[in-house]
mmCIF file of C-alpha atoms and ligand atoms in Angstrom:
data_model
loop_
_atom_site.group_PDB
_atom_site.id
_atom_site.type_symbol
_atom_site.label_atom_id
_atom_site.label_comp_id
_atom_site.label_asym_id
_atom_site.label_seq_id
_atom_site.Cartn_x
_atom_site.Cartn_y
_atom_site.Cartn_z
ATOM 1 C CA MET A 1 -12.469 30.492 -1.509
ATOM 2 C CA HIS A 2 -13.982 27.104 -2.382
ATOM 3 C CA THR A 3 -15.046 25.271 0.795
ATOM 4 C CA ASP A 4 -12.836 22.254 -0.013
ATOM 5 C CA ALA A 5 -9.809 24.511 -0.444
ATOM 6 C CA ALA A 6 -10.570 26.229 2.861
ATOM 7 C CA ALA A 7 -11.005 22.862 4.611
ATOM 8 C CA LEU A 8 -7.687 21.593 3.238
ATOM 9 C CA LEU A 9 -5.875 24.663 4.524
ATOM 10 C CA ALA A 10 -7.644 24.835 7.865
ATOM 11 C CA ARG A 11 -7.979 21.205 8.865
ATOM 12 C CA ARG A 12 -5.749 19.026 6.755
ATOM 13 C CA THR A 13 -2.518 21.019 6.507
ATOM 14 C CA GLY A 14 -0.103 19.900 9.200
ATOM 15 C CA ALA A 15 3.539 20.326 10.085
ATOM 16 C CA VAL A 16 6.476 17.973 10.038
ATOM 17 C CA GLY A 17 6.698 17.857 13.842
ATOM 18 C CA ASP A 18 3.069 16.856 14.380
ATOM 19 C CA HIS A 19 3.939 13.196 14.749
ATOM 20 C CA ASP A 20 6.799 11.653 16.653
ATOM 21 C CA PRO A 21 8.587 8.961 14.523
ATOM 22 C CA ALA A 22 8.481 6.427 17.373
ATOM 23 C CA THR A 23 4.702 6.836 17.612
ATOM 24 C CA LEU A 24 4.415 6.454 13.826
ATOM 25 C CA LEU A 25 6.470 3.252 13.988
ATOM 26 C CA ALA A 26 4.142 1.876 16.663
ATOM 27 C CA GLU A 27 1.125 2.800 14.483
ATOM 28 C CA LYS A 28 2.677 1.217 11.427
ATOM 29 C CA ARG A 29 3.235 -2.040 13.350
ATOM 30 C CA ARG A 30 -0.191 -1.963 14.956
ATOM 31 C CA GLN A 31 -1.838 -1.626 11.518
ATOM 32 C CA GLY A 32 0.518 -4.177 9.931
ATOM 33 C CA LEU A 33 1.515 -1.780 7.140
ATOM 34 C CA THR A 34 4.690 -1.668 5.074
ATOM 35 C CA VAL A 35 6.347 1.392 3.516
ATOM 36 C CA SER A 36 8.321 1.807 0.282
ATOM 37 C CA VAL A 37 10.330 4.924 -0.532
ATOM 38 C CA VAL A 38 10.763 5.517 -4.272
ATOM 39 C CA LEU A 39 13.255 7.877 -5.885
ATOM 40 C CA PRO A 40 12.934 8.329 -9.663
ATOM 41 C CA ALA A 41 16.331 9.359 -10.965
ATOM 42 C CA ARG A 42 17.743 10.502 -14.242
ATOM 43 C CA ASP A 43 21.400 11.517 -14.093
ATOM 44 C CA GLU A 44 21.404 12.336 -10.396
ATOM 45 C CA ALA A 45 24.773 10.820 -9.451
ATOM 46 C CA ASP A 46 25.717 14.027 -7.588
ATOM 47 C CA THR A 47 22.796 13.870 -5.167
ATOM 48 C CA VAL A 48 21.180 10.432 -5.064
ATOM 49 C CA GLY A 49 23.845 8.776 -2.884
ATOM 50 C CA THR A 50 23.539 11.292 -0.058
ATOM 51 C CA ILE A 51 19.747 11.098 -0.138
ATOM 52 C CA VAL A 52 19.708 7.296 0.038
ATOM 53 C CA THR A 53 22.326 7.224 2.808
ATOM 54 C CA THR A 54 20.460 9.856 4.843
ATOM 55 C CA LEU A 55 17.098 8.123 4.524
ATOM 56 C CA ARG A 56 18.390 4.633 5.193
ATOM 57 C CA ARG A 57 20.316 5.695 8.278
ATOM 58 C CA ALA A 58 17.334 7.529 9.765
ATOM 59 C CA TRP A 59 14.441 5.278 8.734
ATOM 60 C CA GLN A 60 15.922 1.828 8.270
ATOM 61 C CA GLU A 61 18.711 1.749 10.869
ATOM 62 C CA GLU A 62 17.605 4.137 13.652
ATOM 63 C CA VAL A 63 13.789 4.015 13.479
ATOM 64 C CA PRO A 64 12.704 1.310 10.999
ATOM 65 C CA LEU A 65 9.766 3.152 9.460
ATOM 66 C CA VAL A 66 10.775 2.248 5.910
ATOM 67 C CA ASP A 67 10.878 -1.301 4.551
ATOM 68 C CA GLU A 68 12.560 -0.590 1.224
ATOM 69 C CA VAL A 69 14.303 2.260 -0.596
ATOM 70 C CA VAL A 70 14.073 1.839 -4.357
ATOM 71 C CA VAL A 71 15.732 4.006 -6.983
ATOM 72 C CA VAL A 72 14.133 3.751 -10.410
ATOM 73 C CA ASP A 73 16.887 4.571 -12.853
ATOM 74 C CA SER A 74 15.301 6.470 -15.716
ATOM 75 C CA ASP A 75 17.796 6.126 -18.578
ATOM 76 C CA SER A 76 20.695 7.704 -16.714
ATOM 77 C CA VAL A 77 23.932 8.023 -18.614
ATOM 78 C CA ASP A 78 25.944 8.934 -15.517
ATOM 79 C CA ASP A 79 26.763 6.806 -12.437
ATOM 80 C CA THR A 80 23.343 7.189 -10.800
ATOM 81 C CA ALA A 81 22.706 3.440 -10.593
ATOM 82 C CA ALA A 82 26.111 2.593 -9.152
ATOM 83 C CA VAL A 83 26.054 5.448 -6.637
ATOM 84 C CA ALA A 84 22.529 4.596 -5.470
ATOM 85 C CA ALA A 85 23.369 0.895 -5.124
ATOM 86 C CA ALA A 86 26.559 1.670 -3.205
ATOM 87 C CA ALA A 87 24.468 3.736 -0.788
ATOM 88 C CA GLY A 88 22.222 0.724 -0.174
ATOM 89 C CA ALA A 89 19.197 1.338 -2.407
ATOM 90 C CA ARG A 90 17.629 -1.333 -4.556
ATOM 91 C CA VAL A 91 18.133 -0.009 -8.078
ATOM 92 C CA VAL A 92 15.766 -0.934 -10.885
ATOM 93 C CA ALA A 93 16.267 0.166 -14.477
ATOM 94 C CA VAL A 94 13.029 1.474 -15.922
ATOM 95 C CA ASP A 95 13.244 -0.695 -19.046
ATOM 96 C CA ALA A 96 13.690 -3.849 -16.955
ATOM 97 C CA VAL A 97 10.208 -3.431 -15.442
ATOM 98 C CA LEU A 98 7.247 -4.962 -17.331
ATOM 99 C CA PRO A 99 9.402 -5.190 -20.483
ATOM 100 C CA HIS A 100 6.547 -6.782 -22.470
ATOM 101 C CA LEU A 101 4.719 -3.437 -22.266
ATOM 102 C CA GLY A 102 7.499 -1.633 -24.092
ATOM 103 C CA ARG A 103 8.334 1.992 -23.634
ATOM 104 C CA LEU A 104 5.905 4.894 -23.415
ATOM 105 C CA PRO A 105 6.951 7.750 -25.754
ATOM 106 C CA GLY A 106 8.437 10.546 -23.624
ATOM 107 C CA GLY A 107 7.874 8.334 -20.579
ATOM 108 C CA GLY A 108 10.299 10.244 -18.382
ATOM 109 C CA LYS A 109 9.432 10.687 -14.735
ATOM 110 C CA GLY A 110 5.823 9.534 -15.041
ATOM 111 C CA GLU A 111 6.894 6.202 -16.510
ATOM 112 C CA ALA A 112 9.471 5.709 -13.745
ATOM 113 C CA LEU A 113 6.838 6.316 -11.052
ATOM 114 C CA TRP A 114 4.250 4.079 -12.692
ATOM 115 C CA LYS A 115 6.737 1.235 -13.013
ATOM 116 C CA SER A 116 7.765 1.689 -9.389
ATOM 117 C CA LEU A 117 4.339 0.355 -8.412
ATOM 118 C CA ALA A 118 5.225 -2.943 -10.098
ATOM 119 C CA VAL A 119 8.544 -3.422 -8.287
ATOM 120 C CA THR A 120 7.679 -2.309 -4.774
ATOM 121 C CA SER A 121 5.476 -3.909 -2.172
ATOM 122 C CA GLY A 122 4.729 -1.218 0.425
ATOM 123 C CA ASP A 123 1.119 -0.551 1.393
ATOM 124 C CA LEU A 124 2.207 3.081 1.638
ATOM 125 C CA LEU A 125 4.484 4.706 -0.925
ATOM 126 C CA VAL A 126 6.621 7.780 -0.353
ATOM 127 C CA PHE A 127 7.962 9.475 -3.478
ATOM 128 C CA MET A 128 10.943 11.802 -3.351
ATOM 129 C CA ASP A 129 12.995 13.451 -6.048
ATOM 130 C CA ALA A 130 16.599 12.327 -6.377
ATOM 131 C CA ASP A 131 17.980 15.835 -6.996
ATOM 132 C CA LEU A 132 17.251 17.220 -3.528
ATOM 133 C CA VAL A 133 20.086 19.181 -1.950
ATOM 134 C CA ASP A 134 20.616 19.069 1.860
ATOM 135 C CA VAL A 135 17.733 16.604 2.128
ATOM 136 C CA ASP A 136 15.925 16.611 5.452
ATOM 137 C CA PRO A 137 15.138 13.053 6.644
ATOM 138 C CA GLY A 138 12.094 14.516 8.398
ATOM 139 C CA TYR A 139 10.286 14.534 5.037
ATOM 140 C CA VAL A 140 9.559 10.811 5.403
ATOM 141 C CA PRO A 141 7.761 10.788 8.787
ATOM 142 C CA GLY A 142 6.227 14.129 7.829
ATOM 143 C CA LEU A 143 4.558 12.634 4.758
ATOM 144 C CA LEU A 144 3.670 9.361 6.490
ATOM 145 C CA GLY A 145 2.151 11.046 9.537
ATOM 146 C CA PRO A 146 -1.355 11.728 8.166
ATOM 147 C CA LEU A 147 -1.539 8.316 6.456
ATOM 148 C CA LEU A 148 -0.566 6.414 9.605
ATOM 149 C CA THR A 149 -2.759 8.382 11.977
ATOM 150 C CA ASP A 150 -5.896 9.082 9.939
ATOM 151 C CA PRO A 151 -7.547 6.288 7.938
ATOM 152 C CA THR A 152 -9.550 8.817 5.906
ATOM 153 C CA VAL A 153 -6.374 10.298 4.377
ATOM 154 C CA GLY A 154 -5.290 8.730 1.079
ATOM 155 C CA TYR A 155 -2.745 11.133 -0.418
ATOM 156 C CA VAL A 156 -0.339 13.610 1.204
ATOM 157 C CA LYS A 157 1.509 16.419 -0.576
ATOM 158 C CA GLY A 158 4.593 18.146 0.803
ATOM 159 C CA VAL A 159 4.618 21.914 1.372
ATOM 160 C CA TYR A 160 7.836 23.877 1.612
ATOM 161 C CA ASP A 161 9.655 27.141 1.135
ATOM 162 C CA ARG A 162 11.504 26.985 -2.139
ATOM 163 C CA PRO A 163 14.740 28.977 -2.381
ATOM 164 C CA LEU A 164 16.042 29.765 -5.869
ATOM 165 C CA ALA A 165 19.744 29.387 -6.628
ATOM 166 C CA THR A 166 20.777 32.343 -8.818
ATOM 167 C CA THR A 167 24.079 33.654 -10.116
ATOM 168 C CA GLU A 168 23.959 36.096 -7.187
ATOM 169 C CA GLY A 169 23.537 33.259 -4.681
ATOM 170 C CA LEU A 170 20.612 31.621 -2.954
ATOM 171 C CA VAL A 171 17.396 33.692 -2.792
ATOM 172 C CA PRO A 172 15.033 32.497 -0.011
ATOM 173 C CA THR A 173 11.964 32.411 -2.267
ATOM 174 C CA GLY A 174 11.342 32.282 -6.011
ATOM 175 C CA GLY A 175 11.766 28.542 -6.597
ATOM 176 C CA GLY A 176 8.859 26.570 -7.995
ATOM 177 C CA ARG A 177 8.434 28.824 -11.026
ATOM 178 C CA VAL A 178 6.132 26.491 -12.989
ATOM 179 C CA THR A 179 4.063 26.058 -9.845
ATOM 180 C CA GLU A 180 3.600 29.806 -9.462
ATOM 181 C CA LEU A 181 3.138 30.694 -13.125
ATOM 182 C CA LEU A 182 1.084 27.772 -14.372
ATOM 183 C CA ALA A 183 0.023 25.000 -12.004
ATOM 184 C CA ARG A 184 -1.699 27.016 -9.290
ATOM 185 C CA PRO A 185 -3.390 29.428 -11.717
ATOM 186 C CA LEU A 186 -4.729 26.398 -13.619
ATOM 187 C CA LEU A 187 -6.047 24.770 -10.449
ATOM 188 C CA ASN A 188 -7.674 28.001 -9.257
ATOM 189 C CA ALA A 189 -9.398 28.491 -12.598
ATOM 190 C CA LEU A 190 -10.488 24.940 -13.358
ATOM 191 C CA TRP A 191 -10.345 22.905 -10.140
ATOM 192 C CA PRO A 192 -11.036 25.539 -7.466
ATOM 193 C CA GLU A 193 -11.587 22.792 -4.907
ATOM 194 C CA LEU A 194 -7.815 22.134 -5.233
ATOM 195 C CA ALA A 195 -6.795 25.781 -4.943
ATOM 196 C CA GLY A 196 -5.537 25.155 -1.405
ATOM 197 C CA VAL A 197 -2.824 22.786 -2.657
ATOM 198 C CA ILE A 198 0.296 24.784 -1.963
ATOM 199 C CA GLN A 199 2.847 22.720 -3.919
ATOM 200 C CA PRO A 200 0.899 20.806 -6.564
ATOM 201 C CA LEU A 201 4.065 19.985 -8.543
ATOM 202 C CA GLY A 202 6.362 19.158 -5.645
ATOM 203 C CA GLY A 203 8.048 15.790 -6.013
ATOM 204 C CA GLU A 204 7.652 14.735 -2.380
ATOM 205 C CA TYR A 205 4.352 13.058 -1.597
ATOM 206 C CA ALA A 206 2.944 9.832 -0.193
ATOM 207 C CA GLY A 207 -0.121 7.730 -0.815
ATOM 208 C CA ARG A 208 -1.898 4.464 -0.254
ATOM 209 C CA ARG A 209 -1.068 1.804 -2.822
ATOM 210 C CA HIS A 210 -4.655 0.719 -3.329
ATOM 211 C CA LEU A 211 -5.514 4.248 -4.513
ATOM 212 C CA LEU A 212 -2.351 4.838 -6.546
ATOM 213 C CA GLU A 213 -3.003 1.597 -8.420
ATOM 214 C CA GLN A 214 -6.464 2.766 -9.478
ATOM 215 C CA VAL A 215 -5.446 5.875 -11.424
ATOM 216 C CA PRO A 216 -3.569 6.352 -14.699
ATOM 217 C CA PHE A 217 -0.045 7.775 -14.625
ATOM 218 C CA VAL A 218 0.760 10.551 -17.091
ATOM 219 C CA SER A 219 4.146 10.498 -18.811
ATOM 220 C CA GLY A 220 6.948 12.954 -18.179
ATOM 221 C CA TYR A 221 6.297 15.948 -15.959
ATOM 222 C CA GLY A 222 2.519 15.663 -16.236
ATOM 223 C CA VAL A 223 2.527 12.971 -13.586
ATOM 224 C CA GLU A 224 2.017 15.112 -10.443
ATOM 225 C CA PHE A 225 -0.745 17.249 -11.907
ATOM 226 C CA GLY A 226 -2.483 14.135 -13.213
ATOM 227 C CA LEU A 227 -2.217 12.289 -9.891
ATOM 228 C CA LEU A 228 -3.598 15.241 -7.963
ATOM 229 C CA VAL A 229 -6.656 15.659 -10.162
ATOM 230 C CA ASP A 230 -7.287 11.945 -10.693
ATOM 231 C CA LEU A 231 -6.786 10.791 -7.094
ATOM 232 C CA THR A 232 -9.041 13.485 -5.689
ATOM 233 C CA ARG A 233 -11.642 12.732 -8.353
ATOM 234 C CA LEU A 234 -11.436 9.029 -7.433
ATOM 235 C CA ALA A 235 -11.403 9.270 -3.650
ATOM 236 C CA GLY A 236 -12.641 12.784 -2.886
ATOM 237 C CA VAL A 237 -10.812 16.014 -2.055
ATOM 238 C CA GLN A 238 -11.325 15.289 1.631
ATOM 239 C CA THR A 239 -8.844 12.379 1.336
ATOM 240 C CA LEU A 240 -6.055 14.837 0.514
ATOM 241 C CA ALA A 241 -3.756 16.240 3.223
ATOM 242 C CA GLN A 242 -0.614 18.332 3.084
ATOM 243 C CA VAL A 243 2.316 18.738 5.442
ATOM 244 C CA ASP A 244 4.714 21.619 5.853
ATOM 245 C CA LEU A 245 8.146 20.027 5.501
ATOM 246 C CA GLY A 246 10.192 23.223 5.938
ATOM 247 C CA THR A 247 12.541 24.086 3.094
ATOM 248 C CA ARG A 248 13.273 22.304 -0.164
ATOM 249 C CA ARG A 249 16.317 22.826 -2.330
ATOM 250 C CA HIS A 250 16.912 21.022 -5.603
ATOM 251 C CA THR A 251 18.878 21.435 -8.814
ATOM 252 C CA HIS A 252 17.053 23.863 -11.097
ATOM 253 C CA GLN A 253 16.304 23.422 -14.762
ATOM 254 C CA GLY A 254 16.707 26.344 -17.162
ATOM 255 C CA ASP A 255 13.817 28.463 -18.461
ATOM 256 C CA ALA A 256 13.495 26.639 -21.787
ATOM 257 C CA ALA A 257 13.269 23.230 -20.081
ATOM 258 C CA LEU A 258 10.674 24.634 -17.667
ATOM 259 C CA GLY A 259 8.714 25.914 -20.669
ATOM 260 C CA ARG A 260 8.570 22.364 -22.006
ATOM 261 C CA MET A 261 7.564 21.083 -18.563
ATOM 262 C CA ALA A 262 4.786 23.677 -18.511
ATOM 263 C CA GLY A 263 3.673 22.460 -21.939
ATOM 264 C CA GLN A 264 3.319 18.900 -20.613
ATOM 265 C CA ILE A 265 1.403 20.067 -17.549
ATOM 266 C CA LEU A 266 -0.938 22.132 -19.711
ATOM 267 C CA GLN A 267 -1.611 19.092 -21.904
ATOM 268 C CA THR A 268 -2.307 17.022 -18.773
ATOM 269 C CA ALA A 269 -4.778 19.617 -17.522
ATOM 270 C CA LEU A 270 -6.538 19.970 -20.885
ATOM 271 C CA ALA A 271 -7.040 16.209 -21.061
ATOM 272 C CA ARG A 272 -8.821 16.383 -17.696
ATOM 273 C CA LEU A 273 -11.118 19.295 -18.357
ATOM 274 C CA PRO A 274 -14.595 18.522 -17.136
ATOM 275 C CA GLY A 275 -16.715 17.852 -20.195
ATOM 276 C CA GLY A 276 -13.680 17.291 -22.417
ATOM 277 C CA ALA A 277 -11.664 19.772 -24.450
ATOM 278 C CA PRO A 278 -10.734 20.254 -28.084
ATOM 279 C CA VAL A 279 -7.701 18.176 -29.024
ATOM 280 C CA PRO A 280 -4.785 20.551 -28.438
ATOM 281 C CA ALA A 281 -1.717 20.885 -30.647
ATOM 282 C CA THR A 282 1.224 19.220 -28.933
ATOM 283 C CA ARG A 283 4.059 21.078 -30.670
ATOM 284 C CA LEU A 284 5.795 23.787 -28.641
ATOM 285 C CA LEU A 285 7.951 26.249 -30.548
ATOM 286 C CA GLN A 286 10.859 27.806 -28.719
ATOM 287 C CA PHE A 287 13.183 30.460 -30.083
ATOM 288 C CA VAL A 288 16.943 30.703 -29.870
ATOM 289 C CA ARG A 289 18.702 33.908 -30.923
ATOM 290 C CA THR A 290 21.982 33.467 -32.771
ATOM 291 C CA ASP A 291 24.259 36.290 -34.027
ATOM 292 C CA SER A 292 22.092 37.099 -37.025
ATOM 293 C CA THR A 293 18.869 35.109 -36.779
ATOM 294 C CA VAL A 294 16.262 33.738 -34.428
ATOM 295 C CA ASP A 295 16.222 29.975 -34.797
ATOM 296 C CA VAL A 296 13.034 28.022 -34.204
ATOM 297 C CA VAL A 297 13.150 24.773 -32.278
ATOM 298 C CA GLY A 298 10.029 22.594 -32.128
ATOM 299 C CA TRP A 299 9.335 20.196 -29.246
ATOM 300 C CA ASP A 300 6.654 17.580 -28.762
ATOM 301 C CA VAL A 301 5.086 18.279 -25.360
ATOM 302 C CA GLY A 302 2.246 15.806 -25.823
ATOM 303 C CA VAL A 303 1.701 13.447 -22.919
ATOM 304 C CA HIS A 304 0.657 9.814 -22.830
ATOM 305 C CA GLU A 305 -0.894 7.753 -20.090
ATOM 306 C CA ARG A 306 -0.258 4.388 -18.531
ATOM 307 C CA PRO A 307 -3.452 2.672 -17.384
ATOM 308 C CA PRO A 308 -4.083 2.096 -13.682
ATOM 309 C CA MET A 309 -1.608 -0.511 -12.431
ATOM 310 C CA ALA A 310 -4.492 -2.512 -10.961
ATOM 311 C CA HIS A 311 -5.720 -3.132 -14.535
ATOM 312 C CA VAL A 312 -2.272 -4.219 -15.682
ATOM 313 C CA ARG A 313 -1.876 -6.632 -12.781
ATOM 314 C CA ARG A 314 -5.079 -8.386 -13.893
ATOM 315 C CA VAL A 315 -3.588 -9.081 -17.347
ATOM 316 C CA PRO A 316 -0.435 -11.177 -16.884
ATOM 317 C CA ALA A 317 2.304 -11.093 -19.492
ATOM 318 C CA GLU A 318 2.006 -13.757 -22.197
ATOM 319 C CA ALA A 319 5.195 -15.335 -20.880
ATOM 320 C CA ASP A 320 3.731 -15.652 -17.376
ATOM 321 C CA ARG A 321 0.550 -17.475 -18.427
HETATM 322 O O1 UPG B 1 13.078 11.594 -17.503
HETATM 323 C C1 UPG B 1 13.163 11.839 -16.286
HETATM 324 C C2 UPG B 1 13.272 13.131 -15.780
HETATM 325 C C3 UPG B 1 13.370 13.317 -14.412
HETATM 326 N N1 UPG B 1 13.406 12.254 -13.573
HETATM 327 C C4 UPG B 1 13.579 12.451 -12.117
HETATM 328 O O2 UPG B 1 12.429 13.076 -11.604
HETATM 329 C C5 UPG B 1 12.789 13.923 -10.506
HETATM 330 C C6 UPG B 1 12.270 15.331 -10.757
HETATM 331 O O3 UPG B 1 12.782 15.809 -11.970
HETATM 332 P P1 UPG B 1 13.369 17.278 -12.123
HETATM 333 O O4 UPG B 1 13.868 17.428 -13.503
HETATM 334 O O5 UPG B 1 14.297 17.556 -10.999
HETATM 335 O O6 UPG B 1 12.048 18.122 -11.957
HETATM 336 P P2 UPG B 1 11.849 19.604 -11.396
HETATM 337 O O7 UPG B 1 12.414 20.610 -12.301
HETATM 338 O O8 UPG B 1 12.337 19.641 -10.016
HETATM 339 O O9 UPG B 1 10.223 19.659 -11.459
HETATM 340 C C7 UPG B 1 9.216 19.789 -10.449
HETATM 341 O O10 UPG B 1 7.972 19.689 -11.141
HETATM 342 C C8 UPG B 1 7.803 18.451 -11.812
HETATM 343 C C9 UPG B 1 6.446 18.481 -12.513
HETATM 344 O O11 UPG B 1 5.410 18.317 -11.617
HETATM 345 C C10 UPG B 1 7.889 17.316 -10.814
HETATM 346 O O12 UPG B 1 7.846 16.101 -11.534
HETATM 347 C C11 UPG B 1 9.171 17.399 -9.989
HETATM 348 O O13 UPG B 1 9.156 16.388 -9.003
HETATM 349 C C12 UPG B 1 9.251 18.744 -9.354
HETATM 350 O O14 UPG B 1 10.396 18.880 -8.553
HETATM 351 C C13 UPG B 1 14.304 13.860 -10.384
HETATM 352 O O15 UPG B 1 14.664 12.931 -9.396
HETATM 353 C C14 UPG B 1 14.721 13.380 -11.763
HETATM 354 O O16 UPG B 1 15.954 12.696 -11.775
HETATM 355 C C15 UPG B 1 13.267 10.974 -14.058
HETATM 356 O O17 UPG B 1 13.250 10.016 -13.293
HETATM 357 N N2 UPG B 1 13.163 10.796 -15.408
HETATM 358 O O1 3PG B 2 8.149 22.948 -9.314
HETATM 359 C C1 3PG B 2 8.292 23.817 -10.210
HETATM 360 O O2 3PG B 2 7.539 24.786 -10.320
HETATM 361 C C2 3PG B 2 9.405 23.615 -11.193
HETATM 362 O O3 3PG B 2 10.085 22.451 -10.899
HETATM 363 C C3 3PG B 2 10.411 24.705 -11.177
HETATM 364 O O4 3PG B 2 11.052 24.758 -9.932
HETATM 365 P P1 3PG B 2 12.270 25.798 -9.738
HETATM 366 O O5 3PG B 2 11.773 27.162 -10.130
HETATM 367 O O6 3PG B 2 12.584 25.708 -8.259
HETATM 368 O O7 3PG B 2 13.396 25.317 -10.575
#
C-alpha cells in the first residue's frame, strides 16, 4: 500500500464520536470561525425538509455549531425550494448566483456547489446531499471535528456503510456502486496515494474555504472526484482526513443514470492524468431494448470546469465596477 494511503487509514481516519459537540463549539468560538452547511438539491422535496429541520434543531438551536444552512436549488421542478424555505433554510436558486457568468453546460451538482461558495460566508463549509434518508445529525460535528481540532487538516471526507434499497428490501451493503466499480479502481491505479479514501464519491464532506476557493469545480457528478484530486494536489495528501459517520441511506439512481455518472467521473479523471491524456470522446452510447430492436441513445458525458472562486472574486462583474 502507498505510504500516504496507509497514513490516512492509520492516523487520519476517525469516528463520529471522537469529538464532543460542546467541545467543538468551544473550539469554534476560541478560533473565531464560522460554519456554513450547504445542501445542493435538485427535485428533493421528499427529503430536503426533514434534513434541514433535523440539522437546524441540532446545530442551530441546541448546540449552535452552524451559522447558516443554505440550500442551492439546482433547477428543481418540484417544491424543493418551498419545502426547504419552510424548514428554515436560506434557499438560493443556482441561476440567481453570479448571473453575469451565465450557465455552465451540464452544470448540475458541480455548478451548484461552486456557486455556493459565492453565497455563503463560513470559514468552514460542510456539504451534504439533500436526498439523504433518516439523516443522522451527527454527520455535522463528525465532519467538523478534524477541522476544528487539527489546524493541519484541510478537507474531511465522510465514511459510511451504504445499504442498497432493492425490490427485495434493504440490503446492508451494496450501495455506492460507482464508487466500487469505478472511482476506487481509478484512484488505486492512477492516484495510489489516495487509495485509502473509502468513499471518494460520497456527498458528505467538509473543508476550509480558503482551500476550496483555490481549486476549480468540475460540472455535474465530476465534482467530488475533481475536488479530491485537486485539493490534495494543492495542499498535500496529509491535509486530508476521513471520519466514519456510521450508515448512509439515500435515494438511488438507476443503472443507466449511474453509467452516465461514471462517464463524467472518467472524464474528470482523464483530464487530471499526470502528464496529460489524449482528448477523450465525450459521447456515451447506451442501449435500450424494445420489442423488436435495440435502440441507441447517445449522451454527452463531457465535463466542464469553473475556475477557482478566488480568481472570480478578483474580477468583479461589469455592473459592480
Ligand atoms: O443537477 C443536479 C443533480 C443533483 N443535485 C443534487 O446533488 C446531490 C447528489 O445527487 P444524487 O443524484 O443523489 O447523486 P448520487 O447518485 O447519490 O451520487 C453520489 O456520487 C456523486 C458523484 O460523486 C456525488 O455527487 C453524490 O453526492 C453521491 O451521493 C443531491 O442532493 C441532488 O439533489 C443537484 O444539485 N443538481
Ligand atoms: O456513490 C456512488 O457510488 C453512486 O452514487 C451510486 O450509489 P448507490 O449505488 O448507493 O446508488
